[in-house]
Each structure stands twice: as C-alpha cells, then as structure tokens.
Amino acid sequence: MGGAARDGAAGMKSETASQQVSESAARGRRGIFHKVGILGLLLCVACAPPRSSRVVIGAKNFTEQVVLGELLAQEIEAVTGQSVERRFYLAGSYLCQQALVSGRIDGYVEYTGTALTAILKQPLPPVGQRDAARVFVTVKQLYAERYGVRVEPGLGFEDTFAMVVRGEDARRWGLRTISDAAPHAGAMRLGVGYEFEQRPDGLRGLEAAYGLRFAGAPRVMDLGLLYRALTSGQVDLVAGNSTDGPIRVLGLVMLEDDKHYFPPYEAVPLVREDSLRQHPGIQVAMDRLAGRVSTDEVRAMNDAVDGQHRDVGEIVQEFRRSKGL
C-alpha cells in the first residue's frame, strides 16, 4: 500500500476497538472531524520549525512506515556518521507529501501505486498495463518534473491493499478471491481506513470493478483497529495491507485480487534532489538498501512491533546486521 497496511502501534495500544468503530449514522460528522484534523496537521507542518541542518526522515502513522523510516535513518547514519532526525507518525500520504515538498523532511518511503493515484493524481492504468516497471517509470518521471524529488530503486517488496476475512468465514463460504466474496457482500459489514474510503484506487473503484454491494456504509476507523474489529465480529471484511503481521498470526485470509484491480505498490524511498546534493551520503545509503527487504522480512518486522511489542530501533538493527549492513 499500499499500501499498503498496517497500522499504528500507538493506536492499537491506546483505545479499544469498540470505542473507535464508527457507526454509519455518524459518518457525516466524523468526516467533518477528519477533515478538520487533516487541516490541523497540515497547519502543523506549515508552522513546523525551520528545516534542520541534519538529514530528516519522515514516515506515515502506521507500523510498517515507522519500521522503514527507521531503516532509512539508521542506514544514513551508518554511512555518514551523522545523526538523523526522525519525524514519524505524519498521518497519511498527503501530509508526508506536503512535508517533503515544503522541505520539512528530506525523504520518506512511499508506495508506487499510492504515489501514482493519490499524490500524482494519475488515472489507474488499464488492466494489463499495471506492471510494476511501467508504474515505477511514470512515478519517477513525474516526481522529478513536478517536485525535484528522486524516486530511488525499490526496497525489494510490494505492499498492496488486501481484502481480508476471518478464516472460518473463508472456509464456510469457500472464499479464495474477491470475486468469491461478491455474492456474500450484502451480508457483510465492511471496515476500512480513512484513505481507502476516499482514494481513487480505493473503495469506490473496487466496488465497481467487482460489483460489490454491501449492506450498509463502510465503518471507517484507524488502520490499527481494523483487525481487532474483524476478529471481534464488529465487521466481516476489512481493507488491510498485504504485509500486515496479524493476517498470518490471527489465521485470517487475504482474498486474491483476481481482476487485478489494484496497481503495484512497490516500496520506494523518495528523496529531495537538493538534499542529495547537500548530503551525498544519502544516495550511498539508498543504494545499499535497494532490493534488500523481502515481503516476509518486512512482515516479520511489522509483527515484531505489533505482536511482540518490541522496540523498532532494535528490530531494525537486527535486520541490518543480518544483511551485513
């Protein structure tokens, strides 16, 4: 995710699912609050302290992003011998983009499908033209032209949106693909994160592609609460991320995107061109990390944070040592 997935360790610790799962009747009010919150966060970015003389790495507000932000920061520190400032938990994609183009951060990790549709506002390529290489080239070119930002080679894995159901439901209804779930959608309660409800590569397009007709409006919640809501029976299907640790740990089933609706979501570092000129060691660090993280490895690190409640810095240090970094 694109995507995708995953979510906020802090949110998981702080509030119960029952408190957070919004009722459909309150969606309008919640939407207003959410927009006000985003506006407030944008103002915070705009009013943030002047750009640091140190390298500043950002991350969105979910577990995998913090893991990857820490990975970039530690590798840059190892190469340059200079400390890196961390500005993590920057809400979602739009706030990270704002922080990057305004120079408040020097870089962060984005997902190519998210960059293409949500940030660069490009239409979804036709089915059959959504291969990773084609999307990467388009994203790389547009970031350079519009923002003076370099899209670095991918870290080695993709994190796509994942439509996830309970294991017992998958067995009872014979669900393997999203198409399998379409006939049952009318009896399903859907849980999604804020971005997925609104993004061009999100819910509306998915419903149209698969002919999904859910019984009611989706319940929108923090990403960190999706799996708790699913396992407690408050919802029956959630839009998570393919690298989320709870999918395997909790015996959940990720439905195959058999109509290839979602574009590729390759994890790629984005770095300002002027930051690369000022701190050449960043490029050395990015080259050392290119292609070094597999899907299983990032899923294990996510689970170590969310499931085992381990320190992110220690987890990343162990990973880097295992790679000889």
Short mmCIF file of C-alpha atoms in Angstrom, two decimals:
data_model
loop_
_atom_site.label_atom_id
_atom_site.label_comp_id
_atom_site.label_asym_id
_atom_site.label_seq_id
_atom_site.Cartn_x
_atom_site.Cartn_y
_atom_site.Cartn_z
CA MET A 1 0.00 0.00 0.00
CA GLY A 2 -0.21 0.39 -0.25
CA GLY A 3 -0.20 0.07 0.63
CA ALA A 4 -0.39 -0.51 1.53
CA ALA A 5 -1.31 -1.78 5.65
CA ARG A 6 -0.75 -1.87 8.68
CA ASP A 7 -1.04 0.16 11.38
CA GLY A 8 -0.39 2.26 14.13
CA ALA A 9 1.14 0.55 17.05
CA ALA A 10 0.34 3.59 19.15
CA GLY A 11 -3.33 3.47 18.15
CA MET A 12 -3.55 -0.23 18.99
CA LYS A 13 -2.34 0.40 22.49
CA SER A 14 -4.46 3.40 23.28
CA GLU A 15 -8.09 2.75 22.61
CA THR A 16 -10.44 -0.14 22.36
CA ALA A 17 -11.98 -1.14 19.07
CA SER A 18 -15.45 -0.73 20.40
CA GLN A 19 -14.77 2.89 21.19
CA GLN A 20 -13.32 3.58 17.78
CA VAL A 21 -15.50 1.75 15.31
CA SER A 22 -17.73 4.47 14.00
CA GLU A 23 -21.37 3.88 13.38
CA SER A 24 -22.64 4.64 9.94
CA ALA A 25 -25.10 7.20 11.29
CA ALA A 26 -22.20 9.34 12.44
CA ARG A 27 -20.23 9.20 9.21
CA GLY A 28 -21.03 12.73 8.19
CA ARG A 29 -19.93 14.19 11.50
CA ARG A 30 -16.84 12.02 11.57
CA GLY A 31 -15.91 13.10 8.06
CA ILE A 32 -16.01 16.72 9.14
CA PHE A 33 -13.85 15.99 12.17
CA HIS A 34 -11.43 14.06 10.00
CA LYS A 35 -11.09 16.92 7.54
CA VAL A 36 -10.57 19.37 10.37
CA GLY A 37 -7.91 17.06 11.79
CA ILE A 38 -6.09 16.84 8.47
CA LEU A 39 -6.24 20.62 8.13
CA GLY A 40 -4.79 20.96 11.59
CA LEU A 41 -1.99 18.58 10.77
CA LEU A 42 -1.22 20.47 7.58
CA LEU A 43 -1.06 23.69 9.56
CA CYS A 44 1.30 21.99 11.99
CA VAL A 45 3.56 21.08 9.10
CA ALA A 46 3.39 24.59 7.72
CA CYS A 47 4.24 26.03 11.13
CA ALA A 48 6.89 23.44 11.96
CA PRO A 49 10.40 24.57 12.92
CA PRO A 50 12.72 25.65 10.08
CA ARG A 51 14.46 22.95 8.14
CA SER A 52 17.07 21.16 10.16
CA SER A 53 20.73 21.19 9.14
CA ARG A 54 20.60 17.45 9.79
CA VAL A 55 19.01 14.90 7.48
CA VAL A 56 15.34 14.50 8.40
CA ILE A 57 13.45 11.29 7.56
CA GLY A 58 9.67 11.11 7.80
CA ALA A 59 7.10 8.32 7.99
CA LYS A 60 3.34 7.92 7.97
CA ASN A 61 1.45 6.83 11.05
CA PHE A 62 1.47 3.07 10.82
CA THR A 63 3.87 0.38 11.90
CA GLU A 64 5.49 -0.53 8.60
CA GLN A 65 6.16 3.12 7.79
CA VAL A 66 7.92 3.61 11.11
CA VAL A 67 9.98 0.46 10.52
CA LEU A 68 11.01 1.66 7.06
CA GLY A 69 11.68 5.20 8.24
CA GLU A 70 13.93 3.82 10.96
CA LEU A 71 15.68 1.64 8.38
CA LEU A 72 16.47 4.63 6.18
CA ALA A 73 17.60 6.69 9.15
CA GLN A 74 19.92 4.02 10.56
CA GLU A 75 21.49 3.33 7.17
CA ILE A 76 22.14 7.03 6.51
CA GLU A 77 23.68 7.35 9.97
CA ALA A 78 25.89 4.32 9.30
CA VAL A 79 27.11 5.79 6.00
CA THR A 80 27.55 9.41 7.06
CA GLY A 81 28.39 9.07 10.74
CA GLN A 82 25.90 11.87 11.39
CA SER A 83 22.70 11.58 13.42
CA VAL A 84 19.41 11.68 11.51
CA GLU A 85 16.30 13.43 12.80
CA ARG A 86 13.13 11.27 12.81
CA ARG A 87 9.75 12.86 12.12
CA PHE A 88 7.48 9.81 12.21
CA TYR A 89 3.70 9.40 12.55
CA LEU A 90 2.98 12.14 9.98
CA ALA A 91 -0.60 10.95 9.47
CA GLY A 92 -1.16 9.76 5.90
CA SER A 93 0.23 10.12 2.39
CA TYR A 94 -0.92 13.68 1.83
CA LEU A 95 0.78 15.08 4.92
CA CYS A 96 4.04 13.28 4.12
CA GLN A 97 3.92 14.69 0.60
CA GLN A 98 3.35 18.19 1.98
CA ALA A 99 6.26 17.79 4.40
CA LEU A 100 8.52 16.55 1.59
CA VAL A 101 7.80 19.26 -0.98
CA SER A 102 7.99 22.00 1.66
CA GLY A 103 11.42 20.77 2.76
CA ARG A 104 10.40 19.84 6.30
CA ILE A 105 11.67 16.34 5.67
CA ASP A 106 14.34 15.15 3.23
CA GLY A 107 12.74 11.81 2.42
CA TYR A 108 10.34 9.03 3.30
CA VAL A 109 9.15 5.72 1.87
CA GLU A 110 6.14 5.77 -0.42
CA TYR A 111 4.36 3.06 -2.41
CA THR A 112 4.29 3.43 -6.19
CA GLY A 113 0.56 2.79 -6.60
CA THR A 114 -0.22 5.32 -3.89
CA ALA A 115 2.13 7.86 -5.45
CA LEU A 116 0.61 7.35 -8.89
CA THR A 117 -3.05 7.71 -7.98
CA ALA A 118 -3.35 9.54 -4.66
CA ILE A 119 -0.45 12.01 -4.91
CA LEU A 120 0.26 12.46 -8.62
CA LYS A 121 -3.45 12.18 -9.47
CA GLN A 122 -2.89 9.91 -12.44
CA PRO A 123 -5.73 7.65 -13.61
CA LEU A 124 -5.43 3.96 -12.94
CA PRO A 125 -3.76 2.40 -15.98
CA PRO A 126 -5.96 -0.02 -17.91
CA VAL A 127 -5.84 -3.61 -16.76
CA GLY A 128 -2.87 -5.22 -18.48
CA GLN A 129 -0.78 -2.03 -18.22
CA ARG A 130 -0.34 -2.02 -14.46
CA ASP A 131 3.01 -3.79 -14.31
CA ALA A 132 5.46 -2.60 -11.68
CA ALA A 133 8.13 -1.40 -14.13
CA ARG A 134 5.72 0.79 -16.08
CA VAL A 135 4.26 2.37 -12.96
CA PHE A 136 7.74 2.96 -11.49
CA VAL A 137 8.95 4.80 -14.62
CA THR A 138 5.87 7.03 -14.66
CA VAL A 139 6.15 7.87 -10.96
CA LYS A 140 9.90 8.54 -11.19
CA GLN A 141 9.47 10.92 -14.13
CA LEU A 142 6.59 12.90 -12.62
CA TYR A 143 8.24 13.37 -9.22
CA ALA A 144 11.38 14.70 -10.89
CA GLU A 145 9.45 17.08 -13.15
CA ARG A 146 6.98 18.40 -10.60
CA TYR A 147 8.79 18.35 -7.28
CA GLY A 148 12.54 17.89 -7.75
CA VAL A 149 12.26 14.59 -5.89
CA ARG A 150 14.17 11.44 -6.81
CA VAL A 151 12.38 8.11 -6.68
CA GLU A 152 15.03 5.67 -5.53
CA PRO A 153 15.15 1.98 -6.51
CA GLY A 154 12.65 -0.16 -4.60
CA LEU A 155 13.49 -1.73 -1.25
CA GLY A 156 12.53 -5.15 -2.61
CA PHE A 157 8.90 -5.75 -1.70
CA GLU A 158 5.39 -4.67 -2.55
CA ASP A 159 2.64 -3.85 -0.07
CA THR A 160 -0.71 -3.91 -1.79
CA PHE A 161 -4.17 -3.39 -0.34
CA ALA A 162 -5.56 -6.65 0.98
CA MET A 163 -9.23 -7.55 1.39
CA VAL A 164 -9.21 -9.75 4.48
CA VAL A 165 -11.83 -12.02 6.07
CA ARG A 166 -11.88 -14.32 9.09
CA GLY A 167 -10.54 -17.81 8.41
CA GLU A 168 -13.77 -19.52 9.45
CA ASP A 169 -15.81 -17.37 7.05
CA ALA A 170 -13.41 -18.14 4.20
CA ARG A 171 -13.84 -21.87 4.84
CA ARG A 172 -17.59 -21.69 5.41
CA TRP A 173 -18.29 -19.71 2.23
CA GLY A 174 -15.43 -21.05 0.13
CA LEU A 175 -13.81 -17.63 -0.27
CA ARG A 176 -10.48 -17.51 -2.07
CA THR A 177 -10.84 -14.44 -4.29
CA ILE A 178 -12.61 -11.08 -4.09
CA SER A 179 -14.96 -12.34 -6.81
CA ASP A 180 -15.90 -15.22 -4.47
CA ALA A 181 -16.96 -12.67 -1.85
CA ALA A 182 -19.16 -10.61 -4.19
CA PRO A 183 -22.31 -12.80 -3.79
CA HIS A 184 -22.00 -12.54 0.01
CA ALA A 185 -21.29 -8.79 0.17
CA GLY A 186 -24.90 -7.98 1.03
CA ALA A 187 -24.48 -9.85 4.32
CA MET A 188 -21.05 -8.39 5.08
CA ARG A 189 -20.08 -5.36 7.19
CA LEU A 190 -17.04 -3.63 5.74
CA GLY A 191 -14.25 -1.93 7.71
CA VAL A 192 -11.76 0.44 6.03
CA GLY A 193 -9.23 3.14 6.85
CA TYR A 194 -9.79 6.80 6.08
CA GLU A 195 -7.63 6.91 2.95
CA PHE A 196 -9.08 3.78 1.42
CA GLU A 197 -12.58 5.21 1.58
CA GLN A 198 -11.55 8.30 -0.37
CA ARG A 199 -8.67 7.36 -2.65
CA PRO A 200 -9.11 6.93 -6.41
CA ASP A 201 -7.60 3.45 -6.16
CA GLY A 202 -9.76 2.67 -3.12
CA LEU A 203 -13.26 1.61 -2.21
CA ARG A 204 -15.45 3.08 -4.94
CA GLY A 205 -13.36 1.68 -7.76
CA LEU A 206 -13.15 -1.68 -6.04
CA GLU A 207 -16.93 -1.86 -5.64
CA ALA A 208 -17.38 -1.02 -9.32
CA ALA A 209 -14.74 -3.49 -10.52
CA TYR A 210 -16.20 -6.42 -8.58
CA GLY A 211 -19.86 -5.45 -8.37
CA LEU A 212 -19.72 -5.38 -4.57
CA ARG A 213 -22.96 -4.28 -2.88
CA PHE A 214 -22.51 -4.15 0.88
CA ALA A 215 -25.47 -3.99 3.23
CA GLY A 216 -24.51 -0.66 4.73
CA ALA A 217 -21.94 2.10 4.59
CA PRO A 218 -18.40 1.05 5.48
CA ARG A 219 -17.21 1.57 9.02
CA VAL A 220 -14.19 3.85 8.84
CA MET A 221 -11.57 3.59 11.55
CA ASP A 222 -7.89 3.92 12.32
CA LEU A 223 -5.88 1.27 10.49
CA GLY A 224 -4.58 -0.11 13.76
CA LEU A 225 -8.10 -1.12 14.76
CA LEU A 226 -9.14 -2.99 11.62
CA TYR A 227 -8.09 -6.47 12.72
CA ARG A 228 -9.44 -6.07 16.23
CA ALA A 229 -12.80 -5.09 14.74
CA LEU A 230 -12.65 -8.08 12.37
CA THR A 231 -11.74 -10.69 14.95
CA SER A 232 -14.28 -9.35 17.47
CA GLY A 233 -17.06 -9.70 14.89
CA GLN A 234 -17.83 -5.99 14.54
CA VAL A 235 -17.07 -6.16 10.80
CA ASP A 236 -16.75 -9.10 8.39
CA LEU A 237 -14.32 -7.80 5.75
CA VAL A 238 -11.54 -5.23 6.05
CA ALA A 239 -9.22 -3.44 3.65
CA GLY A 240 -5.81 -4.04 5.19
CA ASN A 241 -2.34 -4.41 3.73
CA SER A 242 -0.63 -7.48 2.37
CA THR A 243 2.34 -7.20 4.75
CA ASP A 244 0.28 -6.91 7.93
CA GLY A 245 1.51 -9.30 10.58
CA PRO A 246 -1.95 -10.08 12.05
CA ILE A 247 -3.12 -11.76 8.83
CA ARG A 248 -0.93 -14.77 9.46
CA VAL A 249 -0.83 -14.60 13.25
CA LEU A 250 -4.63 -14.46 13.60
CA GLY A 251 -5.37 -17.05 10.92
CA LEU A 252 -7.07 -14.52 8.63
CA VAL A 253 -7.42 -14.94 4.88
CA MET A 254 -6.37 -12.37 2.28
CA LEU A 255 -8.60 -12.62 -0.79
CA GLU A 256 -6.89 -12.71 -4.16
CA ASP A 257 -7.39 -9.65 -6.36
CA ASP A 258 -8.37 -11.90 -9.27
CA LYS A 259 -9.44 -9.00 -11.51
CA HIS A 260 -6.14 -7.18 -10.89
CA TYR A 261 -7.88 -4.02 -9.76
CA PHE A 262 -5.05 -2.73 -7.56
CA PRO A 263 -1.91 -1.31 -9.21
CA PRO A 264 1.54 -2.35 -7.93
CA TYR A 265 2.57 -0.80 -4.61
CA GLU A 266 6.35 -1.16 -4.62
CA ALA A 267 8.01 0.42 -1.56
CA VAL A 268 10.38 3.14 -2.81
CA PRO A 269 12.29 5.85 -0.91
CA LEU A 270 11.55 9.41 -2.08
CA VAL A 271 14.37 11.91 -1.53
CA ARG A 272 14.63 15.60 -2.41
CA GLU A 273 17.22 16.33 -5.10
CA ASP A 274 18.65 19.26 -3.13
CA SER A 275 19.04 17.02 -0.09
CA LEU A 276 21.06 14.56 -2.17
CA ARG A 277 23.35 17.37 -3.27
CA GLN A 278 23.77 18.63 0.28
CA HIS A 279 24.17 15.16 1.81
CA PRO A 280 25.68 12.79 -0.81
CA GLY A 281 25.77 10.01 1.75
CA ILE A 282 22.00 9.63 1.42
CA GLN A 283 22.42 8.22 -2.08
CA VAL A 284 25.04 5.75 -0.88
CA ALA A 285 22.65 4.57 1.83
CA MET A 286 19.74 4.22 -0.61
CA ASP A 287 21.90 2.19 -2.99
CA ARG A 288 22.86 -0.13 -0.14
CA LEU A 289 19.23 -0.74 0.76
CA ALA A 290 17.92 -1.27 -2.79
CA GLY A 291 16.31 -4.69 -3.16
CA ARG A 292 17.35 -5.82 0.32
CA VAL A 293 13.94 -6.21 2.03
CA SER A 294 11.65 -9.13 1.15
CA THR A 295 7.92 -9.33 1.82
CA ASP A 296 8.44 -11.96 4.52
CA GLU A 297 11.15 -9.88 6.18
CA VAL A 298 9.08 -6.72 6.40
CA ARG A 299 6.07 -8.72 7.59
CA ALA A 300 8.23 -10.24 10.34
CA MET A 301 9.45 -6.81 11.43
CA ASN A 302 5.88 -5.48 11.45
CA ASP A 303 4.76 -8.41 13.58
CA ALA A 304 7.70 -7.95 15.97
CA VAL A 305 6.45 -4.42 16.63
CA ASP A 306 2.69 -5.03 16.72
CA GLY A 307 2.53 -8.59 18.00
CA GLN A 308 5.58 -8.78 20.24
CA HIS A 309 5.72 -5.10 21.22
CA ARG A 310 9.44 -4.88 20.60
CA ASP A 311 11.44 -1.70 20.08
CA VAL A 312 11.58 -0.58 16.45
CA GLY A 313 15.18 0.57 16.66
CA GLU A 314 16.36 -2.81 17.94
CA ILE A 315 14.39 -4.71 15.30
CA VAL A 316 15.90 -2.65 12.50
CA GLN A 317 19.39 -3.02 13.95
CA GLU A 318 18.98 -6.80 13.96
CA PHE A 319 17.72 -6.75 10.38
CA ARG A 320 20.62 -4.63 9.18
CA ARG A 321 23.13 -6.91 10.90
CA SER A 322 21.53 -9.93 9.21
CA LYS A 323 22.17 -8.22 5.88
CA GLY A 324 25.74 -7.29 6.69
CA LEU A 325 24.86 -3.58 6.77
#
